[in-house]
Amino acid sequence: MIASTYHVPKDYDLYALIGYPLGHSFSATYFSQFFAEHGIRARYQAFELREASLMLELIQAHPRLRGINVTSPHKQAVLPLLDELTPLGQRVGAVNAIRVERRVGGEARLVGHNTDVEGFVDSLKSRLSTLAPEAEALILGTGGAARAVALGLEMLGIRYRYVSREPQTEEVLAYTDLKGEDLADRYHLIINATPVGMPPRQEELPPLSLEGIGEQHLCYDLIYNPSPTRWLSAVSERGARAMDGLEMLYLQAEAAWHFWQG
């Protein structure tokens, strides 16, 4: 059961973030400022849900809920709960934005979309000139965020490989497969799409060797809190260019707002 409901002022819409845990998220701050600056009669609230299925109770409990952001670990788990996926959501196989369309009688129709792809591509475009034309990418992780990154790299024409602790397919590398010369000569764009480095794991680093990382590298951590993560600090000490996920957060949030408005 939903532990508590959120009071929404009369004639105000509600937008929400769901995931677990959510102590690291800046989304509520971003949207609250956005609503205030644009005179939008709406509120934004984070709801920690241990299970994705509790989203349906949340929607039922808040009839003025119009849009939902979805974060780890629910980006794939919510898919069976949706009535429709946008083409981009289908291609990624994970969603981070849900539009709640209210029917006559209050029944909700749920449409899922993925704005992580847009946020990732737009944040990376201006930095591609720092990479060698033949540079390839490594995506650390294989979850919903990693899938969005992979599609973004495809759109940008960048070859990539996934990296995982326990590869399940031949297309996914193990961390132990990568040597210093691989990083030095081939994989110059590295994206951390795992929760490693995010609370409560902020003291951890992805188990990727730092050997071979240097000035030719662009290391992108999708985590924006804390910033820099320990991984970004470590690669920066070796001369790599580092970027966190804050710009991507803002860009995907703007895209989510447009999606919610239909």
PDB file of C-alpha atoms in Angstrom, residues 48-258:
ATOM      1  CA  GLU A  48       9.832   6.014  -3.021  1.00  0.00           C
ATOM      2  CA  LEU A  49       8.262   2.775  -4.234  1.00  0.00           C
ATOM      3  CA  ARG A  50      10.038  -0.484  -3.479  1.00  0.00           C
ATOM      4  CA  GLU A  51       8.042  -2.248  -6.201  1.00  0.00           C
ATOM      5  CA  ALA A  52       6.973  -0.892  -9.592  1.00  0.00           C
ATOM      6  CA  SER A  53       3.478  -2.374  -9.208  1.00  0.00           C
ATOM      7  CA  LEU A  54       2.729   0.186  -6.474  1.00  0.00           C
ATOM      8  CA  MET A  55       2.602   2.837  -9.213  1.00  0.00           C
ATOM      9  CA  LEU A  56      -0.987   1.812  -9.987  1.00  0.00           C
ATOM     10  CA  GLU A  57      -2.027   2.511  -6.391  1.00  0.00           C
ATOM     11  CA  LEU A  58      -0.273   5.874  -6.588  1.00  0.00           C
ATOM     12  CA  ILE A  59      -2.209   6.822  -9.721  1.00  0.00           C
ATOM     13  CA  GLN A  60      -5.481   5.759  -8.153  1.00  0.00           C
ATOM     14  CA  ALA A  61      -4.758   7.719  -4.980  1.00  0.00           C
ATOM     15  CA  HIS A  62      -3.962  10.935  -6.887  1.00  0.00           C
ATOM     16  CA  PRO A  63      -6.618  11.730  -9.508  1.00  0.00           C
ATOM     17  CA  ARG A  64      -4.755  14.901 -10.549  1.00  0.00           C
ATOM     18  CA  LEU A  65      -1.555  13.011 -11.382  1.00  0.00           C
ATOM     19  CA  ARG A  66      -0.677  13.841 -15.007  1.00  0.00           C
ATOM     20  CA  GLY A  67       2.878  12.623 -15.497  1.00  0.00           C
ATOM     21  CA  ILE A  68       5.456  10.362 -13.910  1.00  0.00           C
ATOM     22  CA  ASN A  69       9.234  10.192 -14.109  1.00  0.00           C
ATOM     23  CA  VAL A  70      10.647   6.702 -13.582  1.00  0.00           C
ATOM     24  CA  THR A  71      14.131   6.014 -12.281  1.00  0.00           C
ATOM     25  CA  SER A  72      16.129   3.021 -11.062  1.00  0.00           C
ATOM     26  CA  PRO A  73      15.195   0.242 -10.538  1.00  0.00           C
ATOM     27  CA  HIS A  74      11.792   0.513 -12.241  1.00  0.00           C
ATOM     28  CA  LYS A  75      12.511   1.637 -15.827  1.00  0.00           C
ATOM     29  CA  GLN A  76      11.889  -1.834 -17.214  1.00  0.00           C
ATOM     30  CA  ALA A  77       9.666  -3.198 -14.451  1.00  0.00           C
ATOM     31  CA  VAL A  78       6.862  -0.709 -15.240  1.00  0.00           C
ATOM     32  CA  LEU A  79       6.503  -1.890 -18.856  1.00  0.00           C
ATOM     33  CA  PRO A  80       3.778  -4.512 -18.167  1.00  0.00           C
ATOM     34  CA  LEU A  81       1.722  -1.839 -16.411  1.00  0.00           C
ATOM     35  CA  LEU A  82       1.512   0.445 -19.454  1.00  0.00           C
ATOM     36  CA  ASP A  83      -1.196   0.662 -22.109  1.00  0.00           C
ATOM     37  CA  GLU A  84       1.100   1.988 -24.832  1.00  0.00           C
ATOM     38  CA  LEU A  85       4.755   2.582 -25.605  1.00  0.00           C
ATOM     39  CA  THR A  86       6.077   5.260 -27.942  1.00  0.00           C
ATOM     40  CA  PRO A  87       8.338   3.983 -30.744  1.00  0.00           C
ATOM     41  CA  LEU A  88      11.390   5.247 -28.833  1.00  0.00           C
ATOM     42  CA  GLY A  89      10.265   3.518 -25.663  1.00  0.00           C
ATOM     43  CA  GLN A  90       9.816   0.305 -27.631  1.00  0.00           C
ATOM     44  CA  ARG A  91      13.296   0.519 -29.148  1.00  0.00           C
ATOM     45  CA  VAL A  92      14.995   1.114 -25.812  1.00  0.00           C
ATOM     46  CA  GLY A  93      12.900  -1.434 -23.923  1.00  0.00           C
ATOM     47  CA  ALA A  94      12.741   0.878 -20.910  1.00  0.00           C
ATOM     48  CA  VAL A  95      10.895   4.081 -20.017  1.00  0.00           C
ATOM     49  CA  ASN A  96      11.630   7.043 -17.784  1.00  0.00           C
ATOM     50  CA  ALA A  97       8.513   9.108 -18.506  1.00  0.00           C
ATOM     51  CA  ILE A  98       4.848   8.126 -18.345  1.00  0.00           C
ATOM     52  CA  ARG A  99       1.923  10.258 -19.473  1.00  0.00           C
ATOM     53  CA  VAL A 100      -1.250   9.680 -17.453  1.00  0.00           C
ATOM     54  CA  GLU A 101      -4.245  10.239 -19.708  1.00  0.00           C
ATOM     55  CA  ARG A 102      -7.471  10.456 -17.706  1.00  0.00           C
ATOM     56  CA  ARG A 103     -10.568   8.992 -19.310  1.00  0.00           C
ATOM     57  CA  VAL A 104     -14.192   9.754 -18.489  1.00  0.00           C
ATOM     58  CA  GLY A 105     -14.862   8.314 -15.061  1.00  0.00           C
ATOM     59  CA  GLY A 106     -11.278   8.780 -13.905  1.00  0.00           C
ATOM     60  CA  GLU A 107      -9.754   5.659 -15.447  1.00  0.00           C
ATOM     61  CA  ALA A 108      -6.126   6.201 -16.407  1.00  0.00           C
ATOM     62  CA  ARG A 109      -4.448   5.281 -19.669  1.00  0.00           C
ATOM     63  CA  LEU A 110      -0.662   5.072 -19.346  1.00  0.00           C
ATOM     64  CA  VAL A 111       1.723   5.905 -22.202  1.00  0.00           C
ATOM     65  CA  GLY A 112       5.435   5.224 -21.710  1.00  0.00           C
ATOM     66  CA  HIS A 113       8.322   7.050 -23.369  1.00  0.00           C
ATOM     67  CA  ASN A 114      12.095   7.347 -22.990  1.00  0.00           C
ATOM     68  CA  THR A 115      13.597  10.840 -22.821  1.00  0.00           C
ATOM     69  CA  ASP A 116      17.005   9.592 -21.636  1.00  0.00           C
ATOM     70  CA  VAL A 117      17.988   9.089 -25.288  1.00  0.00           C
ATOM     71  CA  GLU A 118      17.290  12.728 -26.162  1.00  0.00           C
ATOM     72  CA  GLY A 119      19.029  14.000 -23.052  1.00  0.00           C
ATOM     73  CA  PHE A 120      22.088  11.844 -23.632  1.00  0.00           C
ATOM     74  CA  VAL A 121      22.485  12.691 -27.327  1.00  0.00           C
ATOM     75  CA  ASP A 122      21.997  16.432 -26.845  1.00  0.00           C
ATOM     76  CA  SER A 123      24.445  16.565 -23.926  1.00  0.00           C
ATOM     77  CA  LEU A 124      27.142  14.648 -25.812  1.00  0.00           C
ATOM     78  CA  LYS A 125      26.977  16.313 -29.230  1.00  0.00           C
ATOM     79  CA  SER A 126      29.085  19.353 -28.388  1.00  0.00           C
ATOM     80  CA  ARG A 127      31.866  17.207 -26.929  1.00  0.00           C
ATOM     81  CA  LEU A 128      32.311  14.736 -29.787  1.00  0.00           C
ATOM     82  CA  SER A 129      34.875  16.972 -31.468  1.00  0.00           C
ATOM     83  CA  THR A 130      37.298  16.101 -28.648  1.00  0.00           C
ATOM     84  CA  LEU A 131      37.334  12.446 -29.700  1.00  0.00           C
ATOM     85  CA  ALA A 132      39.229  10.802 -32.536  1.00  0.00           C
ATOM     86  CA  PRO A 133      36.904   9.971 -35.479  1.00  0.00           C
ATOM     87  CA  GLU A 134      37.552   6.240 -35.088  1.00  0.00           C
ATOM     88  CA  ALA A 135      37.011   6.197 -31.317  1.00  0.00           C
ATOM     89  CA  GLU A 136      34.655   3.553 -29.964  1.00  0.00           C
ATOM     90  CA  ALA A 137      32.620   3.526 -26.765  1.00  0.00           C
ATOM     91  CA  LEU A 138      32.190   1.300 -23.749  1.00  0.00           C
ATOM     92  CA  ILE A 139      28.863   1.295 -21.910  1.00  0.00           C
ATOM     93  CA  LEU A 140      29.250   0.145 -18.332  1.00  0.00           C
ATOM     94  CA  GLY A 141      26.049  -1.697 -17.459  1.00  0.00           C
ATOM     95  CA  THR A 142      23.227  -3.379 -19.365  1.00  0.00           C
ATOM     96  CA  GLY A 143      20.092  -1.970 -17.721  1.00  0.00           C
ATOM     97  CA  GLY A 144      17.513   0.551 -18.909  1.00  0.00           C
ATOM     98  CA  ALA A 145      19.870   3.545 -18.791  1.00  0.00           C
ATOM     99  CA  ALA A 146      22.513   1.587 -20.701  1.00  0.00           C
ATOM    100  CA  ARG A 147      19.987   0.706 -23.409  1.00  0.00           C
ATOM    101  CA  ALA A 148      19.114   4.375 -23.846  1.00  0.00           C
ATOM    102  CA  VAL A 149      22.814   5.245 -24.131  1.00  0.00           C
ATOM    103  CA  ALA A 150      23.301   2.512 -26.735  1.00  0.00           C
ATOM    104  CA  LEU A 151      20.494   3.852 -28.907  1.00  0.00           C
ATOM    105  CA  GLY A 152      21.909   7.371 -28.556  1.00  0.00           C
ATOM    106  CA  LEU A 153      25.330   6.172 -29.691  1.00  0.00           C
ATOM    107  CA  GLU A 154      23.738   4.453 -32.673  1.00  0.00           C
ATOM    108  CA  MET A 155      22.046   7.728 -33.610  1.00  0.00           C
ATOM    109  CA  LEU A 156      25.435   9.461 -33.396  1.00  0.00           C
ATOM    110  CA  GLY A 157      27.155   6.777 -35.467  1.00  0.00           C
ATOM    111  CA  ILE A 158      29.473   5.622 -32.670  1.00  0.00           C
ATOM    112  CA  ARG A 159      30.360   1.940 -32.309  1.00  0.00           C
ATOM    113  CA  TYR A 160      30.056   0.548 -28.785  1.00  0.00           C
ATOM    114  CA  ARG A 161      30.232  -2.511 -26.563  1.00  0.00           C
ATOM    115  CA  TYR A 162      28.426  -3.216 -23.305  1.00  0.00           C
ATOM    116  CA  VAL A 163      30.485  -4.188 -20.245  1.00  0.00           C
ATOM    117  CA  SER A 164      29.079  -6.227 -17.368  1.00  0.00           C
ATOM    118  CA  ARG A 165      30.273  -8.062 -14.272  1.00  0.00           C
ATOM    119  CA  GLU A 166      28.534 -11.212 -15.506  1.00  0.00           C
ATOM    120  CA  PRO A 167      28.099 -11.144 -19.296  1.00  0.00           C
ATOM    121  CA  GLN A 168      25.168 -13.213 -20.548  1.00  0.00           C
ATOM    122  CA  THR A 169      25.873 -12.954 -24.285  1.00  0.00           C
ATOM    123  CA  GLU A 170      28.856 -12.816 -26.602  1.00  0.00           C
ATOM    124  CA  GLU A 171      28.038  -9.176 -27.399  1.00  0.00           C
ATOM    125  CA  VAL A 172      28.727  -8.118 -23.796  1.00  0.00           C
ATOM    126  CA  LEU A 173      32.293  -7.844 -22.500  1.00  0.00           C
ATOM    127  CA  ALA A 174      33.371  -8.726 -18.985  1.00  0.00           C
ATOM    128  CA  TYR A 175      35.380  -6.128 -17.083  1.00  0.00           C
ATOM    129  CA  THR A 176      38.196  -8.651 -16.909  1.00  0.00           C
ATOM    130  CA  ASP A 177      38.252  -8.876 -20.736  1.00  0.00           C
ATOM    131  CA  LEU A 178      39.494  -5.292 -21.048  1.00  0.00           C
ATOM    132  CA  LYS A 179      43.192  -4.571 -20.895  1.00  0.00           C
ATOM    133  CA  GLY A 180      45.034  -1.291 -20.656  1.00  0.00           C
ATOM    134  CA  GLU A 181      45.939  -1.368 -24.347  1.00  0.00           C
ATOM    135  CA  ASP A 182      42.255  -1.779 -25.284  1.00  0.00           C
ATOM    136  CA  LEU A 183      41.399   1.419 -23.449  1.00  0.00           C
ATOM    137  CA  ALA A 184      44.465   3.286 -24.676  1.00  0.00           C
ATOM    138  CA  ASP A 185      44.078   2.403 -28.365  1.00  0.00           C
ATOM    139  CA  ARG A 186      40.384   1.765 -29.013  1.00  0.00           C
ATOM    140  CA  TYR A 187      37.746   2.699 -26.450  1.00  0.00           C
ATOM    141  CA  HIS A 188      38.088   6.437 -25.870  1.00  0.00           C
ATOM    142  CA  LEU A 189      34.488   7.148 -24.812  1.00  0.00           C
ATOM    143  CA  ILE A 190      33.417   5.421 -21.592  1.00  0.00           C
ATOM    144  CA  ILE A 191      29.926   5.854 -20.126  1.00  0.00           C
ATOM    145  CA  ASN A 192      28.995   4.666 -16.658  1.00  0.00           C
ATOM    146  CA  ALA A 193      25.315   3.667 -16.834  1.00  0.00           C
ATOM    147  CA  THR A 194      25.323   1.717 -13.560  1.00  0.00           C
ATOM    148  CA  PRO A 195      24.309   2.816 -10.034  1.00  0.00           C
ATOM    149  CA  VAL A 196      27.913   2.384  -8.860  1.00  0.00           C
ATOM    150  CA  GLY A 197      28.922   5.731  -7.394  1.00  0.00           C
ATOM    151  CA  MET A 198      25.386   6.729  -6.406  1.00  0.00           C
ATOM    152  CA  PRO A 199      24.201   6.608  -2.760  1.00  0.00           C
ATOM    153  CA  PRO A 200      24.425   4.273  -0.957  1.00  0.00           C
ATOM    154  CA  ARG A 201      27.346   3.120  -3.168  1.00  0.00           C
ATOM    155  CA  GLN A 202      29.076   6.489  -3.500  1.00  0.00           C
ATOM    156  CA  GLU A 203      32.418   5.126  -2.266  1.00  0.00           C
ATOM    157  CA  GLU A 204      32.591   2.496  -5.021  1.00  0.00           C
ATOM    158  CA  LEU A 205      34.116   2.641  -8.502  1.00  0.00           C
ATOM    159  CA  PRO A 206      33.136   0.532 -11.513  1.00  0.00           C
ATOM    160  CA  PRO A 207      35.524  -2.445 -11.688  1.00  0.00           C
ATOM    161  CA  LEU A 208      37.150  -1.119 -14.854  1.00  0.00           C
ATOM    162  CA  SER A 209      40.927  -0.858 -14.901  1.00  0.00           C
ATOM    163  CA  LEU A 210      42.245   2.700 -14.946  1.00  0.00           C
ATOM    164  CA  GLU A 211      45.330   1.544 -16.822  1.00  0.00           C
ATOM    165  CA  GLY A 212      45.345   2.989 -20.322  1.00  0.00           C
ATOM    166  CA  ILE A 213      42.998   5.884 -19.523  1.00  0.00           C
ATOM    167  CA  GLY A 214      44.468   9.285 -20.337  1.00  0.00           C
ATOM    168  CA  GLU A 215      44.059  12.568 -22.179  1.00  0.00           C
ATOM    169  CA  GLN A 216      42.449  10.919 -25.204  1.00  0.00           C
ATOM    170  CA  HIS A 217      39.463   9.796 -23.139  1.00  0.00           C
ATOM    171  CA  LEU A 218      36.057  11.303 -22.483  1.00  0.00           C
ATOM    172  CA  CYS A 219      34.487   9.667 -19.431  1.00  0.00           C
ATOM    173  CA  TYR A 220      30.779  10.292 -18.906  1.00  0.00           C
ATOM    174  CA  ASP A 221      29.060   9.289 -15.656  1.00  0.00           C
ATOM    175  CA  LEU A 222      25.258   9.456 -15.854  1.00  0.00           C
ATOM    176  CA  ILE A 223      25.239  10.003 -12.081  1.00  0.00           C
ATOM    177  CA  TYR A 224      24.874  13.660 -11.098  1.00  0.00           C
ATOM    178  CA  ASN A 225      24.769  13.339  -7.302  1.00  0.00           C
ATOM    179  CA  PRO A 226      27.409  13.210  -5.959  1.00  0.00           C
ATOM    180  CA  SER A 227      29.462  15.130  -8.481  1.00  0.00           C
ATOM    181  CA  PRO A 228      32.120  14.295  -9.209  1.00  0.00           C
ATOM    182  CA  THR A 229      31.775  10.619  -8.441  1.00  0.00           C
ATOM    183  CA  ARG A 230      34.851   8.787  -7.240  1.00  0.00           C
ATOM    184  CA  TRP A 231      35.209   7.300 -10.719  1.00  0.00           C
ATOM    185  CA  LEU A 232      35.210  10.707 -12.408  1.00  0.00           C
ATOM    186  CA  SER A 233      37.749  11.971  -9.912  1.00  0.00           C
ATOM    187  CA  ALA A 234      39.969   8.964 -10.606  1.00  0.00           C
ATOM    188  CA  VAL A 235      39.884   9.322 -14.399  1.00  0.00           C
ATOM    189  CA  SER A 236      40.405  13.081 -14.151  1.00  0.00           C
ATOM    190  CA  GLU A 237      43.608  12.468 -12.216  1.00  0.00           C
ATOM    191  CA  ARG A 238      44.817  10.480 -15.215  1.00  0.00           C
ATOM    192  CA  GLY A 239      44.094  13.382 -17.591  1.00  0.00           C
ATOM    193  CA  ALA A 240      40.757  12.247 -19.011  1.00  0.00           C
ATOM    194  CA  ARG A 241      37.963  14.723 -19.702  1.00  0.00           C
ATOM    195  CA  ALA A 242      35.063  14.066 -17.333  1.00  0.00           C
ATOM    196  CA  MET A 243      31.378  14.956 -17.395  1.00  0.00           C
ATOM    197  CA  ASP A 244      28.535  14.101 -15.051  1.00  0.00           C
ATOM    198  CA  GLY A 245      24.846  13.570 -15.765  1.00  0.00           C
ATOM    199  CA  LEU A 246      23.439  16.919 -14.622  1.00  0.00           C
ATOM    200  CA  GLU A 247      23.116  18.414 -18.108  1.00  0.00           C
ATOM    201  CA  MET A 248      21.467  15.208 -19.305  1.00  0.00           C
ATOM    202  CA  LEU A 249      19.042  15.417 -16.361  1.00  0.00           C
ATOM    203  CA  TYR A 250      17.926  18.903 -17.361  1.00  0.00           C
ATOM    204  CA  LEU A 251      17.615  18.017 -21.046  1.00  0.00           C
ATOM    205  CA  GLN A 252      15.617  14.843 -20.463  1.00  0.00           C
ATOM    206  CA  ALA A 253      13.412  16.629 -17.916  1.00  0.00           C
ATOM    207  CA  GLU A 254      12.542  19.282 -20.499  1.00  0.00           C
ATOM    208  CA  ALA A 255      11.748  16.535 -23.000  1.00  0.00           C
ATOM    209  CA  ALA A 256       9.571  14.778 -20.405  1.00  0.00           C
ATOM    210  CA  TRP A 257       7.573  17.970 -19.831  1.00  0.00           C
ATOM    211  CA  HIS A 258       6.812  18.265 -23.558  1.00  0.00           C
TER     212      HIS A 258
END
